[in-house]
Tab-separated table of C-alpha atoms in Angstrom:
chain	number	residue	atom	x	y	z
H	1239	MET	CA	94.624	60.688	118.860
H	1240	ILE	CA	94.502	59.278	115.357
H	1241	GLN	CA	91.805	56.778	116.400
H	1242	ARG	CA	89.617	59.539	117.909
H	1243	GLN	CA	89.910	61.617	114.670
H	1244	SER	CA	88.957	58.568	112.617
H	1245	MET	CA	85.868	57.951	114.741
H	1246	LYS	CA	84.906	61.626	114.411
H	1247	THR	CA	85.320	61.474	110.609
H	1248	LYS	CA	83.105	58.363	110.393
H	1249	LEU	CA	80.436	60.083	112.495
H	1250	VAL	CA	80.430	63.149	110.214
H	1251	CYS	CA	80.219	60.928	107.122
H	1252	SER	CA	77.299	59.008	108.596
H	1253	VAL	CA	75.400	62.211	109.346
H	1254	LEU	CA	76.032	63.566	105.838
H	1255	THR	CA	74.913	60.279	104.265
H	1256	ALA	CA	71.696	60.307	106.278
H	1257	LEU	CA	70.998	63.900	105.263
H	1258	LEU	CA	71.682	63.098	101.605
H	1259	LEU	CA	69.360	60.094	101.647
H	1260	SER	CA	66.680	62.191	103.334
H	1261	LEU	CA	67.061	64.955	100.739
H	1262	THR	CA	66.965	62.447	97.883
H	1263	ALA	CA	63.777	60.906	99.241
H	1264	PHE	CA	62.263	64.371	99.566
H	1265	THR	CA	63.150	65.552	96.049
H	1266	GLY	CA	62.739	62.282	94.152
H	1267	ARG	CA	59.643	61.148	92.304
H	1268	ALA	CA	56.870	60.801	94.839
H	1269	ASP	CA	54.172	58.505	93.441
H	1270	ASP	CA	52.738	56.625	90.522
H	1271	ILE	CA	49.141	57.865	90.505
H	1272	THR	CA	46.405	56.137	88.483
H	1273	ALA	CA	43.250	57.659	87.055
H	1274	VAL	CA	40.202	55.634	88.135
H	1275	GLN	CA	37.568	57.559	86.207
H	1276	SER	CA	37.250	60.131	83.446
H	1277	GLY	CA	37.225	63.713	84.631
H	1278	ASN	CA	39.251	66.833	85.210
H	1279	TRP	CA	42.914	66.548	86.140
H	1280	SER	CA	42.368	68.952	89.050
H	1281	ASP	CA	39.624	66.787	90.608
H	1282	PRO	CA	41.037	64.505	93.385
H	1283	ASN	CA	38.218	62.024	92.663
H	1284	THR	CA	39.797	61.330	89.271
H	1285	TRP	CA	42.785	59.661	90.959
H	1286	ASN	CA	43.211	56.509	93.043
H	1287	SER	CA	45.213	58.359	95.678
H	1288	GLY	CA	42.578	61.029	96.213
H	1289	THR	CA	45.286	63.553	95.416
H	1290	VAL	CA	46.126	65.389	92.188
H	1291	PRO	CA	49.435	64.292	90.571
H	1292	GLY	CA	52.192	66.861	90.998
H	1293	ALA	CA	55.585	67.722	89.568
H	1294	ASN	CA	57.326	64.715	91.163
H	1295	ASP	CA	54.683	62.150	90.135
H	1296	ASP	CA	53.916	60.130	87.052
H	1297	ALA	CA	50.371	59.560	85.820
H	1298	ASP	CA	48.833	56.264	84.678
H	1299	ILE	CA	45.835	56.809	82.368
H	1300	PRO	CA	44.259	53.359	81.707
H	1301	SER	CA	42.333	52.419	78.587
H	1302	GLY	CA	38.839	53.905	78.351
H	1303	ILE	CA	39.591	56.839	80.640
H	1304	ASN	CA	39.824	60.450	79.438
H	1305	VAL	CA	41.472	62.960	81.771
H	1306	ILE	CA	40.998	66.629	80.879
H	1307	VAL	CA	43.890	68.952	81.715
H	1308	ASP	CA	41.835	71.855	83.045
H	1309	THR	CA	44.672	73.723	84.801
H	1310	ASN	CA	48.432	74.185	84.562
H	1311	VAL	CA	50.030	70.778	85.146
H	1312	THR	CA	53.655	69.739	85.679
H	1313	ILE	CA	54.286	65.980	85.631
H	1314	GLN	CA	57.190	63.542	85.287
H	1315	PHE	CA	55.591	61.433	82.545
H	1316	ILE	CA	52.263	59.967	81.403
H	1317	TYR	CA	51.670	56.395	80.313
H	1318	ASP	CA	49.119	53.643	79.562
H	1319	SER	CA	46.520	53.528	76.777
H	1320	GLY	CA	43.961	56.096	77.908
H	1321	THR	CA	43.419	59.658	76.680
H	1322	VAL	CA	44.664	63.034	77.887
H	1323	THR	CA	42.689	65.996	76.543
H	1324	MET	CA	44.075	69.497	76.859
H	1325	GLY	CA	41.560	72.081	78.030
H	1326	THR	CA	41.324	75.642	76.711
H	1327	ASN	CA	44.314	77.772	77.845
H	1328	ALA	CA	45.685	74.943	80.019
H	1329	THR	CA	49.393	74.049	80.153
H	1330	LEU	CA	51.009	70.608	80.398
H	1331	ASP	CA	54.735	70.534	81.228
H	1332	ILE	CA	56.384	67.093	80.975
H	1333	LEU	CA	59.721	66.857	82.752
H	1334	THR	CA	61.365	63.514	81.851
H	1335	ASP	CA	62.611	61.782	78.718
H	1336	ALA	CA	59.784	59.231	78.908
H	1337	ALA	CA	57.347	62.083	78.137
H	1338	ILE	CA	53.981	60.699	76.946
H	1339	ASP	CA	53.717	56.998	76.183
H	1340	VAL	CA	53.227	55.928	72.567
H	1341	ALA	CA	50.052	54.127	73.693
H	1342	THR	CA	48.576	57.253	75.297
H	1343	THR	CA	46.307	59.425	73.148
H	1344	LEU	CA	46.941	63.157	73.483
H	1345	ASP	CA	44.344	65.619	72.195
H	1346	ALA	CA	46.084	69.010	72.248
H	1347	THR	CA	43.881	70.986	69.860
H	1348	ALA	CA	41.843	73.086	72.331
H	1349	PRO	CA	42.296	76.860	71.800
H	1350	GLY	CA	45.151	78.447	73.696
H	1351	ASN	CA	46.521	75.298	75.313
H	1352	THR	CA	50.277	74.691	75.539
H	1353	VAL	CA	52.258	71.453	75.729
H	1354	ILE	CA	55.862	71.784	76.942
H	1355	TYR	CA	58.502	69.072	76.560
H	1356	SER	CA	61.198	69.969	79.103
H	1357	ALA	CA	63.419	66.913	78.643
H	1358	ASN	CA	64.712	65.006	75.594
H	1359	ALA	CA	62.676	66.060	72.556
H	1360	TYR	CA	63.280	62.687	70.889
H	1361	ASP	CA	60.348	61.142	72.756
H	1362	ALA	CA	57.865	63.951	72.064
H	1363	LYS	CA	54.698	62.908	70.238
H	1364	PRO	CA	54.576	64.007	66.560
H	1365	GLN	CA	50.967	65.139	66.126
H	1366	ASP	CA	48.790	68.253	65.997
H	1367	TYR	CA	49.080	70.845	68.780
H	1368	TYR	CA	47.854	74.312	69.578
H	1369	ASN	CA	50.975	75.801	71.204
H	1370	LEU	CA	54.059	73.581	71.338
H	1371	VAL	CA	57.243	74.281	73.307
H	1372	PHE	CA	60.530	72.367	73.331
H	1373	ASP	CA	62.583	73.565	76.296
H	1374	GLY	CA	65.005	70.731	76.923
H	1375	LEU	CA	67.590	68.980	74.780
H	1376	GLY	CA	67.973	66.427	72.010
H	1377	THR	CA	66.412	66.178	68.564
H	1378	PHE	CA	62.755	65.936	67.629
H	1379	TYR	CA	62.066	64.226	64.310
H	1380	ASN	CA	58.580	63.794	62.838
H	1381	GLY	CA	59.763	61.473	60.108
H	1382	ALA	CA	59.665	57.705	59.726
H	1383	THR	CA	60.467	56.783	63.342
H	1384	PRO	CA	59.796	53.198	64.515
H	1385	ASN	CA	57.085	54.354	66.934
H	1386	TYR	CA	55.140	56.787	64.764
H	1387	GLY	CA	56.174	56.831	61.097
H	1388	ALA	CA	56.107	60.088	59.111
H	1389	VAL	CA	53.562	62.507	60.596
H	1390	ASN	CA	52.568	65.846	59.089
H	1391	MET	CA	52.006	68.291	61.945
H	1392	ASN	CA	49.649	71.260	62.226
H	1393	ILE	CA	50.416	73.643	65.089
H	1394	ALA	CA	47.495	76.054	65.309
H	1395	GLY	CA	49.323	78.539	67.516
H	1396	ASP	CA	53.027	79.029	68.218
H	1397	LEU	CA	56.077	76.772	68.060
H	1398	THR	CA	58.898	77.705	70.442
H	1399	ILE	CA	62.290	75.976	70.413
H	1400	SER	CA	64.659	76.691	73.285
H	1401	GLY	CA	67.146	74.946	75.546
H	1402	THR	CA	69.430	72.874	73.317
H	1403	THR	CA	66.675	71.344	71.215
H	1404	SER	CA	66.845	70.757	67.473
H	1405	ILE	CA	63.903	69.913	65.247
H	1406	GLN	CA	64.359	68.074	61.995
H	1407	ALA	CA	61.299	68.318	59.788
H	1408	GLY	CA	60.939	64.756	58.562
H	1409	ALA	CA	57.388	65.506	57.425
H	1410	ASP	CA	55.591	68.781	56.695
H	1411	ILE	CA	55.050	71.207	59.597
H	1412	THR	CA	52.481	74.009	59.403
H	1413	ILE	CA	52.574	76.676	62.129
H	1414	GLY	CA	49.489	78.877	62.342
H	1415	GLY	CA	51.103	81.358	64.743
H	1416	ASN	CA	54.696	82.374	65.361
H	1417	LEU	CA	57.948	80.430	65.189
H	1418	THR	CA	60.581	81.324	67.783
H	1419	ILE	CA	64.011	79.714	67.842
H	1420	GLY	CA	64.685	81.213	71.193
H	1421	THR	CA	68.221	80.349	72.280
H	1422	THR	CA	71.487	81.620	70.839
H	1423	ASN	CA	72.982	78.169	70.460
H	1424	VAL	CA	74.113	76.006	67.558
H	1425	ALA	CA	72.096	73.117	69.003
H	1426	THR	CA	68.883	75.171	69.064
H	1427	SER	CA	67.628	74.863	65.531
H	1428	LEU	CA	64.956	74.090	62.996
H	1429	ASP	CA	66.302	71.987	60.143
H	1430	CYS	CA	63.934	72.021	57.160
H	1431	SER	CA	65.488	68.984	55.502
H	1432	VAL	CA	63.233	66.347	53.946
H	1433	ALA	CA	59.987	68.321	54.315
H	1434	ALA	CA	58.398	71.760	54.017
H	1435	VAL	CA	57.722	74.224	56.826
H	1436	VAL	CA	55.013	76.899	56.668
H	1437	VAL	CA	54.872	79.696	59.256
H	1438	LYS	CA	51.761	81.865	59.032
H	1439	GLY	CA	52.865	84.287	61.758
H	1440	ASP	CA	56.239	85.880	62.432
H	1441	THR	CA	59.590	84.093	62.723
H	1442	VAL	CA	62.334	85.080	65.172
H	1443	VAL	CA	65.697	83.283	64.999
H	1444	ASN	CA	68.207	83.390	67.840
H	1445	GLY	CA	69.666	79.967	67.015
H	1446	PHE	CA	69.791	78.252	63.597
H	1447	LEU	CA	67.271	78.096	60.754
H	1448	MET	CA	68.726	75.768	58.171
H	1449	ASP	CA	68.616	72.926	55.706
H	1450	LEU	CA	71.289	70.277	56.175
H	1451	ASP	CA	69.950	67.685	53.760
H	1452	GLY	CA	71.431	68.960	50.510
H	1453	SER	CA	69.046	66.978	48.301
H	1454	LEU	CA	65.562	68.059	49.277
H	1455	VAL	CA	62.853	67.177	46.786
H	1456	ASN	CA	59.235	66.299	47.311
H	1457	PRO	CA	57.681	63.148	45.803
H	1458	GLY	CA	57.036	65.048	42.572
H	1459	GLY	CA	60.768	65.618	42.126
H	1460	GLU	CA	60.839	69.399	42.616
H	1461	ALA	CA	62.337	71.307	45.499
H	1462	GLU	CA	60.165	71.873	48.543
H	1463	THR	CA	59.149	75.400	49.516
H	1464	ASN	CA	59.387	76.809	53.023
H	1465	ASN	CA	56.921	79.683	53.339
H	1466	PHE	CA	57.148	82.423	55.946
H	1467	TRP	CA	53.938	84.432	55.673
H	1468	GLY	CA	54.880	87.025	58.290
H	1469	ASN	CA	58.026	88.907	59.223
H	1470	VAL	CA	61.376	87.141	59.618
H	1471	THR	CA	63.946	88.511	62.085
H	1472	ILE	CA	67.448	87.126	62.572
H	1473	ASN	CA	68.689	88.405	65.930
H	1474	PRO	CA	72.346	88.813	66.978
H	1475	GLY	CA	73.778	85.337	67.391
H	1476	GLY	CA	71.165	83.849	65.054
H	1477	THR	CA	71.927	82.257	61.681
H	1478	TRP	CA	69.855	81.549	58.587
H	1479	ASN	CA	71.480	78.989	56.330
H	1480	VAL	CA	69.917	79.593	52.896
H	1481	SER	CA	70.569	76.490	50.830
H	1482	ASP	CA	70.031	75.960	47.128
H	1483	VAL	CA	67.876	72.851	47.419
H	1484	THR	CA	64.966	74.569	49.118
H	1485	THR	CA	62.859	77.484	47.978
H	1486	TRP	CA	62.641	79.987	50.820
H	1487	ALA	CA	59.722	82.417	50.522
H	1488	VAL	CA	58.989	85.446	52.734
H	1489	ALA	CA	55.761	87.467	52.537
H	1490	GLY	CA	56.517	90.016	55.268
H	1491	SER	CA	59.547	92.107	56.164
H	1492	PHE	CA	63.002	90.662	56.703
H	1493	THR	CA	65.449	92.074	59.257
H	1494	ASN	CA	68.972	90.693	59.519
H	1495	ASN	CA	70.906	91.467	62.684
H	1496	GLY	CA	72.663	88.117	62.726
H	1497	THR	CA	74.297	85.937	60.057
H	1498	ILE	CA	73.103	84.864	56.614
H	1499	LYS	CA	74.823	81.878	55.020
H	1500	SER	CA	74.128	80.886	51.457
H	1501	LYS	CA	75.418	77.940	49.448
H	1502	GLY	CA	75.045	76.738	45.865
H	1503	TYR	CA	72.379	78.947	44.321
H	1504	GLY	CA	70.560	79.578	47.595
H	1505	SER	CA	67.864	82.226	47.178
H	1506	ILE	CA	65.062	83.951	49.063
H	1507	THR	CA	61.888	84.968	47.260
H	1508	PHE	CA	60.078	88.008	48.674
H	1509	ASN	CA	56.422	87.750	47.725
H	1510	GLY	CA	54.591	90.308	49.849
H	1511	ALA	CA	55.269	93.847	51.002
H	1512	GLY	CA	57.638	95.273	53.577
H	1513	SER	CA	61.325	95.959	53.963
H	1514	ILE	CA	64.659	94.166	53.762
H	1515	ALA	CA	66.649	95.784	56.548
H	1516	GLY	CA	69.396	95.413	59.131
H	1517	LYS	CA	73.038	94.480	58.594
H	1518	ALA	CA	74.517	94.231	55.102
H	1519	PHE	CA	74.620	90.615	53.947
H	1520	GLN	CA	75.622	88.343	51.078
H	1521	ILE	CA	73.340	85.861	49.387
H	1522	LYS	CA	73.678	83.857	46.195
H	1523	THR	CA	70.699	85.537	44.558
H	1524	LEU	CA	67.168	86.680	45.334
H	1525	THR	CA	63.764	87.229	43.786
H	1526	ILE	CA	61.447	90.143	44.555
H	1527	ASN	CA	57.849	89.668	43.474
H	1528	GLY	CA	56.262	92.088	45.937
H	1529	ALA	CA	57.025	95.668	47.010
H	1530	TYR	CA	60.104	95.933	49.251
H	1531	ALA	CA	62.034	98.852	50.676
H	1532	ILE	CA	65.756	98.110	50.447
H	1533	GLY	CA	67.015	99.021	53.919
H	1534	ALA	CA	70.216	96.978	53.815
H	1535	THR	CA	73.037	96.574	51.304
H	1536	ILE	CA	72.777	93.161	49.642
H	1537	THR	CA	75.614	91.539	47.697
H	1538	LEU	CA	74.602	88.819	45.234
H	1539	THR	CA	77.367	86.294	44.609
H	1540	THR	CA	76.161	84.052	41.776
H	1541	ASN	CA	73.826	85.834	39.387
H	1542	THR	CA	71.549	88.799	38.884
H	1543	PRO	CA	68.310	88.909	40.893
H	1544	THR	CA	64.839	88.404	39.488
H	1545	LEU	CA	62.988	91.695	39.917
H	1546	ASN	CA	59.327	91.228	39.088
H	1547	GLY	CA	57.985	93.475	41.822
H	1548	THR	CA	58.777	96.943	43.150
H	1549	LEU	CA	62.085	98.071	44.640
H	1550	ILE	CA	61.828	101.032	47.011
H	1551	PHE	CA	64.948	103.085	47.840
H	1552	ASP	CA	65.216	106.030	50.243
H	1553	LEU	CA	67.532	108.931	49.360
H	1554	ALA	CA	68.173	109.477	53.085
H	1555	ASP	CA	69.508	105.951	53.565
H	1556	THR	CA	71.006	104.793	50.305
H	1557	ASN	CA	71.635	101.092	50.414
H	1558	GLN	CA	72.622	99.136	47.346
H	1559	LEU	CA	72.131	95.925	45.436
H	1560	ILE	CA	75.644	94.788	44.433
H	1561	LEU	CA	76.652	92.319	41.746
H	1562	PRO	CA	80.463	91.869	41.972
H	1563	ALA	CA	82.688	91.677	38.900
H	1564	TYR	CA	83.603	88.029	39.516
H	1565	VAL	CA	79.988	86.974	38.948
H	1566	GLY	CA	80.589	87.751	35.281
H	1567	THR	CA	77.086	88.920	34.363
H	1568	ALA	CA	75.397	92.300	34.032
H	1569	PHE	CA	72.695	93.518	36.405
H	1570	TYR	CA	69.317	93.273	34.622
H	1571	TYR	CA	66.506	95.604	35.593
H	1572	SER	CA	62.854	94.652	35.540
H	1573	GLY	CA	59.798	95.329	37.656
H	1574	ASN	CA	59.305	98.815	39.103
H	1575	LEU	CA	61.606	101.315	40.812
H	1576	GLU	CA	60.250	103.711	43.424
H	1577	VAL	CA	62.534	106.265	45.085
H	1578	VAL	CA	61.353	108.114	48.188
H	1579	ASN	CA	63.000	110.745	50.358
H	1580	SER	CA	62.603	110.850	54.135
H	1581	GLY	CA	65.351	113.456	54.583
H	1582	ALA	CA	66.311	116.904	53.336
H	1583	SER	CA	65.811	117.848	49.691
H	1584	PRO	CA	68.893	117.029	47.610
H	1585	ALA	CA	70.970	119.822	46.153
H	1586	SER	CA	72.103	120.247	42.583
H	1587	GLY	CA	75.034	117.945	41.805
H	1588	ALA	CA	73.940	115.216	44.256
H	1589	SER	CA	74.149	111.623	43.009
H	1590	PHE	CA	72.570	108.488	44.444
H	1591	ALA	CA	73.807	105.021	43.458
H	1592	PHE	CA	71.333	102.204	44.115
H	1593	PHE	CA	73.049	99.478	42.072
H	1594	ASP	CA	76.679	98.441	41.680
H	1595	SER	CA	77.577	96.163	38.788
H	1596	PRO	CA	81.086	96.350	37.221
H	1597	ASN	CA	79.878	94.151	34.355
H	1598	GLY	CA	77.248	96.678	33.307
H	1599	TYR	CA	73.489	96.980	33.289
H	1600	GLY	CA	70.721	95.717	31.057
H	1601	GLY	CA	66.970	95.584	30.806
H	1602	SER	CA	64.802	98.383	32.128
H	1603	PHE	CA	62.243	99.113	34.798
H	1604	ALA	CA	58.627	99.018	33.719
H	1605	SER	CA	58.102	102.214	35.697
H	1606	THR	CA	60.291	104.611	37.649
H	1607	SER	CA	58.958	106.949	40.332
H	1608	LEU	CA	61.247	109.666	41.740
H	1609	PRO	CA	60.550	112.171	44.534
H	1610	ASN	CA	59.711	115.792	43.825
H	1611	LEU	CA	62.562	118.334	43.710
H	1612	PRO	CA	62.608	122.039	44.495
H	1613	ALA	CA	61.905	124.396	41.611
H	1614	GLY	CA	64.759	124.612	39.127
H	1615	LEU	CA	66.153	121.126	39.870
H	1616	ASN	CA	65.672	118.032	37.741
H	1617	TRP	CA	66.507	114.328	37.899
H	1618	VAL	CA	68.931	112.638	35.514
H	1619	ASP	CA	68.413	108.905	35.078
H	1620	ASN	CA	71.840	107.206	34.926
H	1621	LEU	CA	70.543	103.735	35.811
H	1622	ALA	CA	71.606	102.191	32.495
H	1623	ALA	CA	75.121	103.614	32.756
H	1624	SER	CA	76.030	103.577	36.455
H	1625	GLY	CA	73.030	102.312	38.422
H	1626	SER	CA	72.416	105.798	39.801
H	1627	ILE	CA	70.335	108.940	39.533
H	1628	ALA	CA	71.585	112.537	39.861
H	1629	VAL	CA	70.273	116.062	40.375
H	1630	ILE	CA	71.040	118.896	37.933
H	1631	GLY	CA	69.975	122.516	37.635
H	1632	GLY	CA	70.355	125.578	39.807
H	1633	SER	CA	73.818	126.419	41.115
H	1634	VAL	CA	76.188	123.448	40.980
């Protein structure tokens, strides 16, 4: 009986092994396919096999041959010393760590094209792209690597970081479209150490936007500046680590629904027009050069802000700028103050505090604009005494 069970077990194991080997052969990499002439990727005549390389294949592009990606392509990896040229609106998705060989030239500047690295970002090519997506794992570094050296990158369209991919900016990165850090994960990040990042579109952070270097200076000896020309949104689960060695500049609106961390004298400079909204947050200090509606309560933990622009407060949603007592300095006014009212008209005796500074107030606004009141009511400016304004007149 025992012998018959043993024979039956061996038979079952043999069948399972055969099935597994068959499945492995079916799902494994199919072929190494070589380009024999320049032409479109989708043309079977371009390839020695007479078939177009697919998702399980790798592509050999020999020297002197230029293959144009004229469709949406998924490939294991690409190698040899030829050229791959992205066509307009085409997509190239590379699935393995080998990615694109150092010897292979990639021209990814055609309008609307997208290159996706779905494996280890370490082997991605640091160069110019139109749309660039990291959707795998590992760290991409465009600094002084043995294969490439330091490479400044211009991404004409969007940069998307997802999966568990981190990017460390070892050389300057300019993004002409939007930046999306698309995964709520500590490992999904853009680290602006060593170099400057410019985003001309909008920035959305679900992971980490940070600077881990702690000693960032450019060759001239001054701190680098990271410029966000559009809106910046920190979503729930996202974190912006505002360090004191980098100048962070925003020209659009800023919405915080996640976490803001600030160390040293970390500061954000707001240079354009828009709003600062979302959850209340703490930051070391800030500078406002443009015109910004204060839609969130902001606590400054090192020193008074620099107010060269216009602060806009709404009576219907009174947020505050707070300078705690332990900072040890007074809150100094400058720039312009504009108060609007999107709600009901205030009654006599109402008071609205926009600033909170136990150590007092100094300076003055160059101009102050307050909303109209019903007949018989007047504003009292208590900004120098308590950081507030009040309504008097009529029946209190």
